[in-house]
Amino acid sequence: MSLTSGVIGFAERVPLPDFVVRAAVHQLCSRTAARLIMQVHDELVLEVAEEAVEATVGELRQHMVQAAELSVPLKVDVGIGLNWDEAH
């Protein structure tokens, strides 16, 4: 195994760094009425004022899709509900 294939294999197995996701959410929350409640693995749970949901979802989706340059597009699913269970 070459060093290059080893590095590529490692990068394929490691999820996006948490700091990339947290930085995007921090920027979003500082500009909107959103508040990060928790992060569970690759899921983010935010509290957002009802009137700001649509704009926040659009901006968050854009940040998440652009979080890393990959050869395949990143898929981002968004659920909306009064609690985590409803959002699933």
Short mmCIF file of C-alpha atoms in Angstrom, two decimals:
data_model
loop_
_atom_site.label_atom_id
_atom_site.label_comp_id
_atom_site.label_asym_id
_atom_site.label_seq_id
_atom_site.Cartn_x
_atom_site.Cartn_y
_atom_site.Cartn_z
CA MET A 1 0.00 0.00 0.00
CA SER A 2 1.40 3.39 -0.94
CA LEU A 3 1.31 6.36 1.38
CA THR A 4 -1.17 8.08 -0.94
CA SER A 5 -3.64 5.19 -0.94
CA GLY A 6 -3.29 4.91 2.84
CA VAL A 7 -4.08 8.58 3.32
CA ILE A 8 -7.01 8.42 0.90
CA GLY A 9 -8.36 5.31 2.65
CA PHE A 10 -8.12 7.03 6.02
CA ALA A 11 -9.86 10.15 4.69
CA GLU A 12 -12.67 8.03 3.26
CA ARG A 13 -13.29 6.39 6.65
CA VAL A 14 -13.13 9.50 8.83
CA PRO A 15 -16.25 11.67 9.04
CA LEU A 16 -16.10 15.41 8.52
CA PRO A 17 -14.27 17.04 11.39
CA ASP A 18 -16.63 18.19 14.09
CA PHE A 19 -15.12 21.67 14.00
CA VAL A 20 -16.25 22.18 10.38
CA VAL A 21 -19.84 21.47 11.33
CA ARG A 22 -19.68 23.45 14.56
CA ALA A 23 -18.15 26.48 12.81
CA ALA A 24 -20.96 26.54 10.24
CA VAL A 25 -23.62 26.23 12.93
CA HIS A 26 -21.97 28.90 15.07
CA GLN A 27 -21.99 31.32 12.12
CA LEU A 28 -25.61 30.50 11.37
CA CYS A 29 -26.71 30.92 14.99
CA SER A 30 -24.89 34.24 15.33
CA ARG A 31 -26.88 35.66 12.37
CA THR A 32 -30.29 34.10 12.99
CA ALA A 33 -32.72 33.20 15.74
CA ALA A 34 -31.38 29.61 15.79
CA ARG A 35 -29.81 27.93 18.80
CA LEU A 36 -27.90 24.64 18.71
CA ILE A 37 -29.48 22.30 21.27
CA MET A 38 -27.32 19.24 20.64
CA GLN A 39 -25.30 17.31 18.11
CA VAL A 40 -25.71 13.54 17.93
CA HIS A 41 -23.14 12.01 15.58
CA ASP A 42 -23.98 13.60 12.23
CA GLU A 43 -27.30 15.09 13.35
CA LEU A 44 -27.81 18.64 14.55
CA VAL A 45 -30.77 19.65 16.68
CA LEU A 46 -31.54 23.35 16.59
CA GLU A 47 -34.20 25.46 18.19
CA VAL A 48 -35.49 28.03 15.72
CA ALA A 49 -38.26 30.60 15.95
CA GLU A 50 -41.18 29.45 13.81
CA GLU A 51 -41.01 32.46 11.51
CA ALA A 52 -37.29 31.82 10.81
CA VAL A 53 -37.49 28.07 10.08
CA GLU A 54 -37.57 28.29 6.28
CA ALA A 55 -34.64 30.71 6.00
CA THR A 56 -32.60 28.83 8.60
CA VAL A 57 -33.16 25.47 6.89
CA GLY A 58 -32.04 26.88 3.56
CA GLU A 59 -28.88 28.43 4.96
CA LEU A 60 -28.01 25.41 7.09
CA ARG A 61 -28.50 23.04 4.17
CA GLN A 62 -26.20 25.17 2.01
CA HIS A 63 -23.48 25.18 4.71
CA MET A 64 -23.70 21.44 5.20
CA VAL A 65 -23.65 20.58 1.48
CA GLN A 66 -20.53 22.72 1.05
CA ALA A 67 -18.78 21.42 4.19
CA ALA A 68 -16.31 19.32 2.19
CA GLU A 69 -15.27 18.83 -1.40
CA LEU A 70 -15.97 15.24 -2.36
CA SER A 71 -16.28 13.38 -5.64
CA VAL A 72 -19.93 12.73 -4.79
CA PRO A 73 -22.48 15.27 -3.52
CA LEU A 74 -23.21 15.43 0.20
CA LYS A 75 -26.82 14.60 0.98
CA VAL A 76 -28.47 16.66 3.69
CA ASP A 77 -31.85 15.71 5.14
CA VAL A 78 -33.79 18.19 7.24
CA GLY A 79 -36.64 17.31 9.57
CA ILE A 80 -38.87 19.84 11.28
CA GLY A 81 -40.92 19.21 14.40
CA LEU A 82 -41.68 20.37 17.90
CA ASN A 83 -39.22 17.78 19.23
CA TRP A 84 -36.49 15.43 17.97
CA ASP A 85 -38.94 12.53 17.55
CA GLU A 86 -41.29 14.58 15.35
CA ALA A 87 -38.39 15.83 13.23
CA HIS A 88 -37.50 12.25 12.27
#
